[in-house]
Short mmCIF file of C-alpha atoms in Angstrom, two decimals:
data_model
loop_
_atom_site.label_atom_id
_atom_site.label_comp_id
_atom_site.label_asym_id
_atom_site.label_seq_id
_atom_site.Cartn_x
_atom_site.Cartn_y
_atom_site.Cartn_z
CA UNK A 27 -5.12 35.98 15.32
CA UNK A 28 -4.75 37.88 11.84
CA UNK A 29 -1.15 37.71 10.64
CA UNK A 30 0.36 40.33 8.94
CA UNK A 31 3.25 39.68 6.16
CA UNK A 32 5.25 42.82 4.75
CA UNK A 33 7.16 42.58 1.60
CA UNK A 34 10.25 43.06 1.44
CA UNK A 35 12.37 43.03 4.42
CA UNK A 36 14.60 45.42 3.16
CA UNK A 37 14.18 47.85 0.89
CA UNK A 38 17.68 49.97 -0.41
CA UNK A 39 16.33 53.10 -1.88
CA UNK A 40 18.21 55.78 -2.80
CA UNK A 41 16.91 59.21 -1.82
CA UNK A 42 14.40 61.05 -4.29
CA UNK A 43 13.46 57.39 -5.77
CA UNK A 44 9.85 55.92 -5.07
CA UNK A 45 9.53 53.03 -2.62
CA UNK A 46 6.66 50.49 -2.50
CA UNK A 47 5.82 48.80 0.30
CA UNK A 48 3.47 45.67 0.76
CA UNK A 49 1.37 44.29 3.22
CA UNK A 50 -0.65 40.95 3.14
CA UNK A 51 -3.30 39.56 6.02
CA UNK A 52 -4.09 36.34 6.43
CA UNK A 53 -8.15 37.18 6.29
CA UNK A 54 -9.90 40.31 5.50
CA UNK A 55 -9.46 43.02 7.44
CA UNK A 56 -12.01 45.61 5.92
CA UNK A 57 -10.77 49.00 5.50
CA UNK A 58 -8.92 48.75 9.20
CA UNK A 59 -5.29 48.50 8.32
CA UNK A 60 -2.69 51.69 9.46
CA UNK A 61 1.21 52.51 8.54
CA UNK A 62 3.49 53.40 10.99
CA UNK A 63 7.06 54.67 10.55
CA UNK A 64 9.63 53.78 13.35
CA UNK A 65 13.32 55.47 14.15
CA UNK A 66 15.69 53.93 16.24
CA UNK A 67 15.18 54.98 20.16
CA UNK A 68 11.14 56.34 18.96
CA UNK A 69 8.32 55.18 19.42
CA UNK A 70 6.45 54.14 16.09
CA UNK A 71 4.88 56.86 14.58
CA UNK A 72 1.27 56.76 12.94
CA UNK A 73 1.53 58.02 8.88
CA UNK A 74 -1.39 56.21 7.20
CA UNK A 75 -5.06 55.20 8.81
CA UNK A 76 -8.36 53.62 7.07
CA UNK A 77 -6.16 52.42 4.88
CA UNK A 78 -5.32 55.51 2.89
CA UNK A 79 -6.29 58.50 5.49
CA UNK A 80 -2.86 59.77 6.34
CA UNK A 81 -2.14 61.43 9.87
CA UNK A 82 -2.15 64.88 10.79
CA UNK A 83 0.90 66.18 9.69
CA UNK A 84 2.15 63.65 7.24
CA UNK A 85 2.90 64.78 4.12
CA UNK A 86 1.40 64.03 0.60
CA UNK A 87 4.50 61.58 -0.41
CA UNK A 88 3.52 59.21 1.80
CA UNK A 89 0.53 57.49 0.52
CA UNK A 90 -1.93 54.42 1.12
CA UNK A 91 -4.12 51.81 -0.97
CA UNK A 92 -5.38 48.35 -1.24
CA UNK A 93 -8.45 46.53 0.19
CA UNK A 94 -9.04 43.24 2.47
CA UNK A 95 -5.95 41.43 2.30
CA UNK A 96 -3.69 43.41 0.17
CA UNK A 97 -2.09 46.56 1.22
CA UNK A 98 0.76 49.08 0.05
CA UNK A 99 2.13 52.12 1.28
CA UNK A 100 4.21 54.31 -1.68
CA UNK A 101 6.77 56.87 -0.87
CA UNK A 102 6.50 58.88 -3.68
CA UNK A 103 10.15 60.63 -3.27
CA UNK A 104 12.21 59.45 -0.73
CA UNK A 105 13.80 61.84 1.78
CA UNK A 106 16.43 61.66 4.06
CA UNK A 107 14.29 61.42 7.24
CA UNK A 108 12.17 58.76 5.48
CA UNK A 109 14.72 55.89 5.91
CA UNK A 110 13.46 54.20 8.90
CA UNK A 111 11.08 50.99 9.53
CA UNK A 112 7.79 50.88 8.44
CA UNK A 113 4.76 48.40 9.88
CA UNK A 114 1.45 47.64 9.01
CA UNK A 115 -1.16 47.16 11.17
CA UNK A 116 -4.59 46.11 11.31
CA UNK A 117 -7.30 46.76 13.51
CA UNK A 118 -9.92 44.76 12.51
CA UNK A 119 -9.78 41.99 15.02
CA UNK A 120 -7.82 43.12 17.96
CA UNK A 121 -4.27 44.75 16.76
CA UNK A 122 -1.31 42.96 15.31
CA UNK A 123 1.92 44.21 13.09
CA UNK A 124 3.58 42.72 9.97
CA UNK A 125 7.29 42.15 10.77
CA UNK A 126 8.04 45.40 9.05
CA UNK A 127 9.93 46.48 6.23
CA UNK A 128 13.47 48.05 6.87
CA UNK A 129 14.15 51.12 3.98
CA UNK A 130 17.88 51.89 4.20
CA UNK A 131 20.23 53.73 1.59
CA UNK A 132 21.23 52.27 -1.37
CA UNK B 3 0.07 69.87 24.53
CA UNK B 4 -0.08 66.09 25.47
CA UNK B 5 2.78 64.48 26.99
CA UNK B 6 2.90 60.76 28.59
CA UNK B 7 5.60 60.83 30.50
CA UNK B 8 6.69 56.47 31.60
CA UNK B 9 9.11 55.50 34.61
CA UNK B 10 12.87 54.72 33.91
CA UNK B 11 14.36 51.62 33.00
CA UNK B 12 14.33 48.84 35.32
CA UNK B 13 16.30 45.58 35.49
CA UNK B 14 14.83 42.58 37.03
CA UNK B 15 15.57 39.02 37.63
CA UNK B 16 13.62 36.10 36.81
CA UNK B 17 10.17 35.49 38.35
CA UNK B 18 10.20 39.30 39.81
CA UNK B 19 7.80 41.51 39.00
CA UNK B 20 8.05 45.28 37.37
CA UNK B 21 5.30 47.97 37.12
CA UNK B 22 5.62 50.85 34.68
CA UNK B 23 3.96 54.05 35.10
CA UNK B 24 2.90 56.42 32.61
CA UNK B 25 1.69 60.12 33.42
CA UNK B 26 -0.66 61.94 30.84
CA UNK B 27 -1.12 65.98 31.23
CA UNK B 28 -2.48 68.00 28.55
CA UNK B 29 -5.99 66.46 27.99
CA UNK B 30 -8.35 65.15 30.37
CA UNK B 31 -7.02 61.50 31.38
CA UNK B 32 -10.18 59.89 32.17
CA UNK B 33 -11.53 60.82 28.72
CA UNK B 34 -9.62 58.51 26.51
CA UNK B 35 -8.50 54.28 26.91
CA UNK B 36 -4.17 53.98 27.53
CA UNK B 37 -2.75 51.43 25.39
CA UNK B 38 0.10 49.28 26.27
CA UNK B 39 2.45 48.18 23.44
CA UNK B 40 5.54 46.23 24.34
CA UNK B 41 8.59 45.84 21.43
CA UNK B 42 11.56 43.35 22.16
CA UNK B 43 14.22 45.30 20.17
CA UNK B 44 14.48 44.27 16.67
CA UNK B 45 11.17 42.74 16.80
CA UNK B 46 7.35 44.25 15.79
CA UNK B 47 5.39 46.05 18.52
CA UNK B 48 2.97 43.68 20.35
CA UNK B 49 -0.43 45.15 21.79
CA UNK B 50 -0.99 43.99 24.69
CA UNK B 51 -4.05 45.57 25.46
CA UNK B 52 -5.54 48.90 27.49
CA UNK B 53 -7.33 49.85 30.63
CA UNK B 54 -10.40 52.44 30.36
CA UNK B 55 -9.62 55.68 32.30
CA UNK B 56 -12.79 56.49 33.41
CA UNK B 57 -14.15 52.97 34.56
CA UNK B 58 -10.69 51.20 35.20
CA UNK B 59 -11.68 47.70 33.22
CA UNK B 60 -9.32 46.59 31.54
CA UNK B 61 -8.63 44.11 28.08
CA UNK B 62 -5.69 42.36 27.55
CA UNK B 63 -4.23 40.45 25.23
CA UNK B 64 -4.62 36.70 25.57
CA UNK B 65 -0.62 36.63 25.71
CA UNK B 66 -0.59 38.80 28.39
CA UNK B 67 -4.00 37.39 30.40
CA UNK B 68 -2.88 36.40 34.09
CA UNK B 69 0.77 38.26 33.80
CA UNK B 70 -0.19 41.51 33.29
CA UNK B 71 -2.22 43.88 35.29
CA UNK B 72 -3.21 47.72 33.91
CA UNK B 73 -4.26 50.26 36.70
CA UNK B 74 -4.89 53.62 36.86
CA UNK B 75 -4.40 56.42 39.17
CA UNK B 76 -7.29 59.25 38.19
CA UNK B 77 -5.98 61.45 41.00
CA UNK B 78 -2.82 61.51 39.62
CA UNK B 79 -3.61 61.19 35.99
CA UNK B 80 -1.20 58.27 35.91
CA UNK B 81 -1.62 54.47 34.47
CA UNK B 82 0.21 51.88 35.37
CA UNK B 83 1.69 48.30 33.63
CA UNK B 84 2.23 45.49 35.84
CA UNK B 85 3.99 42.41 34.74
CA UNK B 86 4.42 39.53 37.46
CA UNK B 87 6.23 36.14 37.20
CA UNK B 88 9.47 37.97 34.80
CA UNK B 89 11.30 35.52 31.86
CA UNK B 90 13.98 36.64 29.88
CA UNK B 91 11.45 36.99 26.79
CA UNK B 92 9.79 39.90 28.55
CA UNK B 93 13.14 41.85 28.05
CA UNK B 94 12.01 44.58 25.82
CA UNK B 95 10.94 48.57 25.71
CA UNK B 96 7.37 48.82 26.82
CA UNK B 97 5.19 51.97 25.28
CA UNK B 98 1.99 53.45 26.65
CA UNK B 99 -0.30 55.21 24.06
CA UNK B 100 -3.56 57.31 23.98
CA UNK B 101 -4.00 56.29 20.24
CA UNK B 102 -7.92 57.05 20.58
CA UNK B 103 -7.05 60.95 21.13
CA UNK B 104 -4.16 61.04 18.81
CA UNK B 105 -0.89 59.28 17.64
CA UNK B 106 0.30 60.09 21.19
CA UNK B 107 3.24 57.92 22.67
CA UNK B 108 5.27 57.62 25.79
CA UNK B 109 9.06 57.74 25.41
CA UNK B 110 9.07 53.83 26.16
CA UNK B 111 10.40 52.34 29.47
CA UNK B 112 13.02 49.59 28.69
CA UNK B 113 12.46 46.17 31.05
CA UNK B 114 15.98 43.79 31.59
CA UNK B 115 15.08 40.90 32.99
CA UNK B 116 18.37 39.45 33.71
CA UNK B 117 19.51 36.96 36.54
#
């Protein structure tokens, strides 16, 4: 199974800052690796695909990069509605989660 | 517009079983796989695998293999998540998704399994 590791576990932010998120498998996983935002009470919500392909309706803040092992996903100005959990996923090799990466208030 | 609609909540005791149902409308059910994505609260979302619509086989997750069962309904444009032999770790909101025709989620049904 490919294990995914996000960095940090929490992130305090405060609102119009940048956040930077990071996301490490433990082998290659090509170009397969997705975002996802979560609220409490929602189901997770899909913001970044093929790496750096965002969603249908996500806006232009949000933003992917990396390649095979190495991943991060930049908020370029944080919002209000942005504070929320966010996990990677890859695709590669069936589909597994990093632990996430809680962005709260500072 | 697509909707997945899951059963309610259910509590359960220990070795019981639970089935969750999830009903699609807005596309044609048969066209695209349903996912099954279980989250203990607090925790990361496991996949536990998905059932084709239009054939009924099904993959699961080797976690899941002998525990779970995924059915479908065609008729009824329904799927359905069966998990047999209930522990306490199974506690936890399960999600169906038809991910291969969008970023389309149900609500989430949460399972208690509780003596």
């Amino acid at each position: 199974e490919i294990v995914m590791t996000q960095s940090p576990a929490t992130l305090s932010v405060s609102p119009g800052e940048r956040a930077t998120l990071s996301c490490r498998a433990s082998q290659t996983v090509s170009s397969n690796l997705a975002w996802y935002q979560q609220k409490p009470g929602q189901a997770p919500r899909l913001l970044i695909h093929g790496v750096s392909t965002r969603a249908t309706g996500i806006p232009a803040r949000f933003s992917g990069s990396g390649s095979g092992t190495e991943f991060t996903l930049t908020i370029s100005s944080l919002q209000s509605e942005d504070f929320a959990v966010y996990y990677c996923q890859q695709y590669n090799n069936w589909r597994t989660f990093g632990q996430g990466t809680k962005v709260e208030i500072k | 517009q697509v909707q997945l609609v899951q059963s309610g909540a259910e509590v359960r005791k220990p070795g019981a079983s639970v089935r969750v149902s999830c009903k699609a409308s807005g596309y044609t059910f048969i066209t695209y796989a349903m996912h099954w994505v279980r989250q203990v609260p607090g925790h990361r979302p496991e996949w536990m695998g998905w059932i084709t619509t239009g054939n009924g086989n099904t993959i699961y997750a080797q976690k899941f293999q002998g525990r779970v069962t995924f059915t479908r309904d065609t008729s009824a444009s329904t799927a359905y998540m069966e998990v047999s032999g209930l522990r306490s770790e199974d506690s936890a909101v399960y999600y169906c998704a038809a991910i291969d025709l969008g970023d389309y989620w149900g609500q989430g049904t949460l399972v208690t399994v509780s003596s």
